Short mmCIF file of C-alpha atoms and ligand atoms in Angstrom, two decimals:
data_model
loop_
_atom_site.label_atom_id
_atom_site.label_comp_id
_atom_site.label_asym_id
_atom_site.label_seq_id
_atom_site.Cartn_x
_atom_site.Cartn_y
_atom_site.Cartn_z
CA MET A 26 0.00 0.00 0.00
CA ARG A 27 1.24 3.48 -0.82
CA ILE A 28 0.08 6.42 1.25
CA GLY A 29 -0.99 9.41 -0.80
CA THR A 30 1.07 12.56 -0.49
CA PRO A 31 -0.74 15.31 1.42
CA VAL A 32 -0.80 18.77 -0.07
CA THR A 33 0.95 20.60 2.77
CA ALA A 34 4.29 19.56 4.23
CA SER A 35 4.51 18.79 7.93
CA ALA A 36 7.39 19.79 10.19
CA LEU A 37 9.27 17.13 12.12
CA SER A 38 10.23 17.66 15.75
CA VAL A 39 12.02 15.64 18.38
CA GLY A 40 11.95 16.01 22.14
CA ARG A 41 13.82 14.16 24.84
CA ALA A 42 11.70 14.06 27.94
CA PRO A 43 10.94 11.87 30.93
CA LEU A 44 8.84 8.89 29.93
CA GLU A 45 5.87 10.09 31.99
CA SER A 46 5.58 13.46 30.28
CA THR A 47 6.13 11.82 26.90
CA LEU A 48 3.06 9.68 27.51
CA HIS A 49 1.11 12.73 28.55
CA THR A 50 2.09 14.50 25.35
CA GLY A 51 0.94 11.48 23.39
CA ALA A 52 -2.60 12.02 24.59
CA GLN A 53 -2.78 15.46 22.97
CA ALA A 54 -4.16 16.25 19.55
CA GLN A 55 -0.95 15.77 17.56
CA PRO A 56 -0.28 12.04 17.41
CA PRO A 57 3.28 10.79 17.94
CA LEU A 58 5.14 9.51 14.89
CA GLY A 59 7.35 7.30 17.03
CA ALA A 60 9.36 7.22 20.22
CA LEU A 61 12.44 5.45 21.51
CA ALA A 62 12.37 4.81 25.23
CA TYR A 63 15.72 4.21 26.91
CA GLY A 64 15.28 1.28 29.25
CA GLN A 65 11.66 0.36 29.61
CA ALA A 66 8.99 1.48 27.15
CA ALA A 67 5.39 2.16 27.99
CA ASN A 68 2.83 -0.11 26.40
CA VAL A 69 1.68 2.21 23.62
CA PRO A 70 1.92 1.27 19.95
CA TRP A 71 4.11 4.21 18.94
CA MET A 72 6.86 3.63 21.50
CA SER A 73 9.59 1.02 21.45
CA SER A 74 12.39 0.45 23.89
CA VAL A 75 16.12 0.43 23.41
CA ASN A 76 16.77 -2.82 25.15
CA ALA A 77 19.84 -1.85 27.20
CA PRO A 78 20.12 -1.30 30.97
CA VAL A 79 20.09 2.37 32.03
CA LEU A 80 23.18 3.29 34.07
CA PHE A 81 22.31 6.96 34.70
CA ALA A 82 19.71 9.41 33.54
CA HIS A 83 17.93 12.18 35.39
CA ALA A 84 14.68 10.24 34.91
CA PRO A 85 13.58 7.41 32.57
CA GLN A 86 13.91 9.15 29.21
CA ALA A 87 12.39 8.82 25.77
CA ASP A 88 12.97 10.57 22.44
CA LEU A 89 9.61 11.45 20.94
CA TRP A 90 9.33 12.24 17.23
CA ARG A 91 6.29 14.19 16.04
CA ALA A 92 5.18 15.33 12.64
CA GLY A 93 1.80 15.86 11.02
CA ALA A 94 -1.66 15.83 12.55
CA ARG A 95 -2.70 12.57 10.94
CA VAL A 96 -0.64 9.42 11.33
CA ASP A 97 -1.32 6.14 9.58
CA ALA A 98 0.11 2.88 10.81
CA GLY A 99 0.91 -0.15 8.69
CA ARG A 100 3.24 -3.04 8.01
CA SER A 101 5.71 -3.99 5.32
CA GLY A 102 6.94 -7.51 6.02
CA ALA A 103 8.67 -7.41 9.39
CA VAL A 104 8.42 -3.60 9.61
CA ARG A 105 5.77 -1.82 11.65
CA TRP A 106 5.67 1.78 10.49
CA ARG A 107 3.85 4.99 11.21
CA THR A 108 3.73 7.87 8.76
CA ASP A 109 2.05 11.23 8.27
CA GLY A 110 2.84 11.03 4.55
CA HIS A 111 6.03 13.09 4.88
CA TRP A 112 7.95 11.38 7.64
CA ALA A 113 8.03 7.74 8.68
CA PHE A 114 9.21 5.94 11.78
CA GLY A 115 9.66 2.17 11.59
CA ILE A 116 10.37 -0.70 13.93
CA ILE A 117 11.74 -4.14 13.10
CA ASP A 118 12.11 -6.93 15.67
CA LEU A 119 13.30 -10.15 14.06
CA PRO A 120 13.74 -13.22 16.22
CA GLU A 121 16.80 -15.33 15.52
CA ASP A 122 15.90 -18.79 14.38
CA GLY A 123 19.37 -20.10 13.64
CA GLU A 124 19.67 -18.70 10.13
CA GLY A 125 22.53 -16.40 11.17
CA LEU A 126 22.85 -12.64 11.37
CA GLU A 127 23.89 -12.13 7.77
CA SER A 128 20.60 -13.35 6.40
CA LEU A 129 18.62 -11.85 9.28
CA ALA A 130 20.10 -8.41 8.52
CA GLU A 131 19.41 -8.86 4.83
CA THR A 132 15.78 -9.78 5.52
CA GLY A 133 15.29 -6.90 7.94
CA TYR A 134 16.78 -4.33 5.59
CA ARG A 135 14.94 -5.70 2.55
CA ASP A 136 11.69 -5.10 4.45
CA LEU A 137 12.94 -1.70 5.61
CA PHE A 138 13.44 -0.62 2.00
CA GLN A 139 9.98 -1.97 1.14
CA ALA A 140 8.58 0.17 3.98
CA LEU A 141 10.25 3.26 2.50
CA GLN A 142 8.37 2.57 -0.72
CA ASP A 143 5.09 1.80 1.02
CA THR A 144 5.17 4.98 3.11
CA GLY A 145 6.38 7.21 0.28
CA CYS A 146 9.33 8.34 2.44
CA PRO A 147 12.33 7.21 0.38
CA HIS A 148 15.16 8.87 2.30
CA LEU A 149 16.63 7.35 5.45
CA LEU A 150 17.61 9.96 8.02
CA ARG A 151 18.73 7.80 10.94
CA ILE A 152 18.91 4.09 11.80
CA TRP A 153 19.33 2.47 15.20
CA ASN A 154 20.57 -1.16 15.12
CA TYR A 155 20.67 -3.49 18.14
CA LEU A 156 22.13 -7.00 17.84
CA PRO A 157 22.32 -9.57 20.61
CA ARG A 158 25.81 -10.97 21.35
CA ILE A 159 27.30 -8.52 18.84
CA ASN A 160 30.93 -9.52 19.46
CA GLU A 161 30.41 -13.28 19.53
CA ASP A 162 31.64 -15.61 16.85
CA GLY A 163 28.86 -16.48 14.43
CA GLY A 164 30.65 -19.48 12.94
CA GLY A 165 33.91 -18.21 11.45
CA LEU A 166 32.92 -14.53 11.48
CA GLU A 167 31.99 -12.13 14.30
CA ARG A 168 28.26 -11.54 14.41
CA TYR A 169 28.62 -7.76 13.84
CA ARG A 170 30.66 -8.52 10.72
CA GLN A 171 27.98 -10.93 9.52
CA PHE A 172 25.43 -8.18 10.08
CA ASN A 173 27.53 -5.81 7.94
CA VAL A 174 27.57 -8.29 5.06
CA GLY A 175 23.78 -8.74 5.05
CA ARG A 176 23.08 -5.03 5.57
CA GLN A 177 25.31 -3.94 2.70
CA ARG A 178 23.81 -6.54 0.36
CA ALA A 179 20.28 -5.32 1.12
CA PHE A 180 21.31 -1.69 0.46
CA ILE A 181 22.80 -2.67 -2.89
CA ASP A 182 19.82 -4.83 -3.87
CA ALA A 183 17.47 -1.93 -3.10
CA GLY A 184 19.59 0.48 -5.14
CA HIS A 185 20.59 2.58 -2.10
CA ALA A 186 24.01 4.19 -1.70
CA VAL A 187 26.49 2.16 0.36
CA TYR A 188 29.30 4.73 0.34
CA GLU A 189 28.84 8.52 0.20
CA GLY A 190 25.31 9.36 1.25
CA SER A 191 24.78 6.40 3.58
CA PRO A 192 22.41 7.23 6.45
CA ALA A 193 23.47 8.15 9.98
CA ALA A 194 23.30 5.08 12.22
CA CYS A 195 24.42 3.30 15.33
CA ALA A 196 24.94 -0.41 15.98
CA LEU A 197 25.14 -1.75 19.51
CA GLY A 198 24.86 -4.99 21.38
CA ALA A 199 21.43 -5.75 22.78
CA GLN A 200 20.80 -7.38 26.10
CA GLU A 201 18.69 -10.18 24.63
CA GLY A 202 16.11 -10.87 21.94
CA GLY A 203 16.61 -10.78 18.20
CA LEU A 204 17.70 -8.15 15.71
CA SER A 205 16.11 -4.77 16.48
CA ILE A 206 16.16 -1.98 13.93
CA ARG A 207 14.44 1.39 14.27
CA PHE A 208 14.53 4.03 11.55
CA LEU A 209 13.43 7.50 10.67
CA ALA A 210 12.80 8.42 7.04
CA GLY A 211 11.54 11.41 5.12
CA GLN A 212 10.83 12.82 1.69
CA LEU A 213 13.96 14.98 1.43
CA ALA A 214 17.47 13.54 1.26
CA PRO A 215 19.60 14.61 4.22
CA LEU A 216 23.16 15.88 3.75
CA ALA A 217 25.68 13.26 4.89
CA ILE A 218 28.58 14.55 6.99
CA GLU A 219 31.93 12.81 7.47
CA ASN A 220 34.63 13.28 10.11
CA PRO A 221 38.00 14.50 8.77
CA ARG A 222 39.77 12.73 11.68
CA GLN A 223 38.33 9.37 10.65
CA VAL A 224 38.30 7.20 7.56
CA SER A 225 34.68 6.95 6.44
CA ALA A 226 33.30 3.75 7.95
CA TYR A 227 32.09 2.61 4.52
CA ARG A 228 35.77 2.76 3.43
CA TYR A 229 37.14 0.70 6.34
CA PRO A 230 39.69 -1.88 5.12
CA SER A 231 38.68 -5.54 5.02
CA SER A 232 40.67 -6.25 8.21
CA TYR A 233 37.48 -5.06 10.00
CA GLY A 234 35.30 -7.50 8.09
CA PRO A 235 34.59 -8.62 4.53
CA ARG A 236 32.05 -5.80 4.02
CA PRO A 237 32.29 -2.37 5.65
CA PRO A 238 29.55 -0.88 7.79
CA THR A 239 27.04 1.21 5.87
CA PHE A 240 26.68 4.57 7.63
CA SER A 241 27.80 8.18 7.50
CA ARG A 242 29.21 9.97 10.55
CA ALA A 243 26.23 12.32 10.71
CA ALA A 244 23.32 13.69 8.72
CA LEU A 245 21.89 17.19 8.42
CA ALA A 246 18.16 16.99 7.87
CA ASP A 247 15.77 19.83 7.09
CA MET A 248 12.85 19.34 9.49
CA GLY A 249 10.63 22.07 8.09
CA ASP A 250 9.61 25.34 9.83
CA GLY A 251 13.22 26.59 9.46
CA GLN A 252 14.60 23.92 11.79
CA LEU A 253 17.64 21.79 10.99
CA ALA A 254 18.52 18.52 12.72
CA LEU A 255 22.05 17.27 13.23
CA LEU A 256 21.84 13.50 13.66
CA ILE A 257 25.22 12.13 14.80
CA SER A 258 25.94 8.42 14.38
CA GLY A 259 27.57 6.25 17.01
CA THR A 260 30.96 7.89 17.64
CA ALA A 261 33.88 6.20 19.35
CA SER A 262 37.60 6.31 20.06
CA ILE A 263 38.67 5.71 16.47
CA VAL A 264 41.25 7.82 14.62
CA GLY A 265 41.80 7.01 10.96
CA HIS A 266 40.34 3.54 11.10
CA ALA A 267 42.16 2.35 14.23
CA THR A 268 40.88 2.09 17.77
CA VAL A 269 42.98 4.30 20.05
CA HIS A 270 43.41 4.05 23.86
CA PRO A 271 42.42 0.38 24.18
CA GLY A 272 41.65 -0.52 27.79
CA ASP A 273 41.29 3.12 28.93
CA ALA A 274 37.66 4.25 29.15
CA ALA A 275 38.53 7.80 30.26
CA GLU A 276 40.91 8.40 27.33
CA GLN A 277 38.46 6.78 24.93
CA THR A 278 35.83 9.23 26.16
CA ARG A 279 38.18 12.19 25.54
CA GLU A 280 38.95 10.91 22.02
CA THR A 281 35.25 10.41 21.38
CA LEU A 282 34.63 14.04 22.40
CA ARG A 283 37.30 15.16 19.91
CA ASN A 284 35.52 13.15 17.23
CA LEU A 285 32.12 14.59 18.17
CA ALA A 286 33.62 18.10 18.05
CA ALA A 287 35.07 17.38 14.60
CA VAL A 288 31.69 16.15 13.33
CA VAL A 289 29.90 19.21 14.75
CA GLU A 290 32.49 21.47 13.09
CA ALA A 291 32.19 19.63 9.76
CA ALA A 292 28.40 20.00 9.96
CA ASN A 293 28.64 23.70 10.84
CA GLN A 294 30.74 24.32 7.73
CA ARG A 295 27.83 23.02 5.66
CA CYS A 296 24.95 24.86 7.32
CA THR A 297 23.92 28.10 9.00
CA ALA A 298 22.63 26.53 12.24
CA GLY A 299 25.76 26.94 14.40
CA PHE A 300 25.47 23.71 16.35
CA ASP A 301 27.15 23.62 19.76
CA MET A 302 28.66 20.51 21.40
CA ALA A 303 27.21 21.44 24.78
CA GLU A 304 23.70 21.50 23.28
CA LEU A 305 23.76 17.93 21.99
CA HIS A 306 21.31 15.36 23.35
CA PRO A 307 23.51 12.28 23.68
CA VAL A 308 23.09 8.61 24.37
CA VAL A 309 26.28 7.27 25.97
CA TYR A 310 26.85 3.53 25.65
CA VAL A 311 29.34 2.04 28.12
CA ARG A 312 30.55 -1.55 27.78
CA HIS A 313 31.49 -2.10 31.44
CA PRO A 314 29.08 -0.55 33.99
CA GLY A 315 32.04 0.05 36.32
CA ASP A 316 33.48 2.56 33.80
CA ALA A 317 30.32 4.68 33.73
CA PRO A 318 31.20 7.06 36.61
CA ARG A 319 34.59 7.88 35.03
CA VAL A 320 33.04 8.34 31.60
CA ARG A 321 30.48 10.71 33.11
CA ASP A 322 33.22 12.61 34.99
CA VAL A 323 35.19 13.16 31.79
CA LEU A 324 32.09 14.47 30.00
CA THR A 325 31.20 16.70 32.97
CA SER A 326 34.70 18.21 33.16
CA ALA A 327 34.69 18.88 29.43
CA LEU A 328 31.20 20.32 29.02
CA GLY A 329 29.93 21.29 32.47
CA ALA A 330 27.31 19.64 34.66
CA ASP A 331 24.70 22.24 33.68
CA ALA A 332 25.15 21.81 29.92
CA THR A 333 22.23 20.35 27.98
CA PHE A 334 24.61 17.52 27.08
CA LEU A 335 24.92 16.32 30.70
CA GLN A 336 21.40 17.29 31.75
CA HIS A 337 19.82 15.27 28.96
CA ALA A 338 22.38 12.46 28.65
CA VAL A 339 21.21 8.89 28.87
CA PHE A 340 23.90 6.38 29.89
CA LEU A 341 23.23 2.80 28.82
CA GLN A 342 25.15 -0.43 29.22
CA ALA A 343 25.78 -2.05 25.85
CA ASP A 344 28.43 -3.99 24.04
CA ILE A 345 30.02 -1.98 21.25
CA CYS A 346 30.77 -3.25 17.76
CA ARG A 347 34.54 -3.53 18.26
CA GLN A 348 35.84 -5.65 21.15
CA ASP A 349 38.34 -2.94 22.11
CA LEU A 350 35.83 -0.07 22.25
CA LEU A 351 34.62 0.71 25.77
CA VAL A 352 32.39 3.71 25.04
CA GLU A 353 30.35 5.07 22.15
CA ILE A 354 28.28 8.26 22.01
CA GLU A 355 25.50 9.15 19.59
CA ALA A 356 23.63 12.44 19.68
CA HIS A 357 21.19 14.77 18.04
CA ALA A 358 20.56 18.51 18.13
CA VAL A 359 18.02 20.76 16.49
CA ALA A 360 18.60 24.44 15.71
CA ARG A 361 17.24 27.14 13.43
CA GLY A 362 19.11 27.12 10.18
CA ALA A 363 19.51 25.55 6.78
CA VAL A 364 22.04 23.70 4.71
CA LYS A 365 24.23 26.17 2.78
CA ALA A 366 23.56 26.28 -0.93
C1 3EB B 404 32.78 3.13 14.29
O1 3EB B 404 33.01 4.33 14.24
C2 3EB B 404 32.06 2.62 15.51
O2 3EB B 404 27.60 -0.35 12.00
O3 3EB B 404 26.02 1.13 11.80
C3 3EB B 404 29.24 3.41 14.83
C4 3EB B 404 28.05 3.80 14.25
C5 3EB B 404 29.75 2.13 14.60
C6 3EB B 404 27.35 2.93 13.42
C7 3EB B 404 27.10 0.76 12.26
C8 3EB B 404 29.03 1.27 13.76
C9 3EB B 404 27.84 1.66 13.17
O4 3EB B 404 33.11 2.34 13.39
C10 3EB B 404 31.01 1.66 15.21
#
């Protein structure tokens, strides 16, 4: 089924708020497009949880995406989507039945691309991937690397870019369950941003796996109403393509901050919004819960306890896609502005 295109465009918005107030907001006239709850989700059809234990947050948090006044819900294979005709939010939860992560990822992404067609929202803005036992051996290849093979094949089969122009994304270990993918899509292509300190992930050498990961370091997306979103992918202690500071969570956090700053600067060169590091809304993934206080201390010293960054940060325990990475930070920010012509 294809949803007809409404005459007027809707503006997209995102808010990070305590779960309780998010639910309250959901009862108002404008229906939610989708929400990601960190930790436990409420039992409403538009909210799904990021299945990772919360280490710190000022309250149970959720990111709520809103768009137009009328939202339709539907399915495309394994995808459950909601769309207002301009923006779409989709959820995929695929149980593992022994077929392996390569084919599971391929199936999930094939359905994801079908959902883009069915909703009439062809451009991916942001993808969240969660894989159980991400660093385990899947029979000759690490499971994350298997995932990369299946994901890239599905992108190619659907005719989507696997190098420049890949969507912003993150990929983390999940506590349990199957393959979980959440995505946000729209009608306008975002501008992909890379990090000059890092080799583009889609150009990683084959020593990191037979197929590289398919994501850009960040995306700038026009949200309508003069607002621009900076959607920053999972960012870690990688310089060039190598992990730096193995075994040192505090130094990895400092390097990750340098990478986030470089991505923000690269984005600011391409737009008029003037994004500020301290204004980011981050999710901080920490592999070992015992490292979380030190990671938080490093972020607090760098940005200040009162910064939006620390006030809105959600710290989650999750395995990260390289064995030697101890911390990974993803973030978004919204500001008035536009991409430069
Ligand atoms: C890195 O920079 C860390 O496979 O979609 C970050 C964000 C990472 C997204 C993905 C992986 C992904 O390579 C890992």
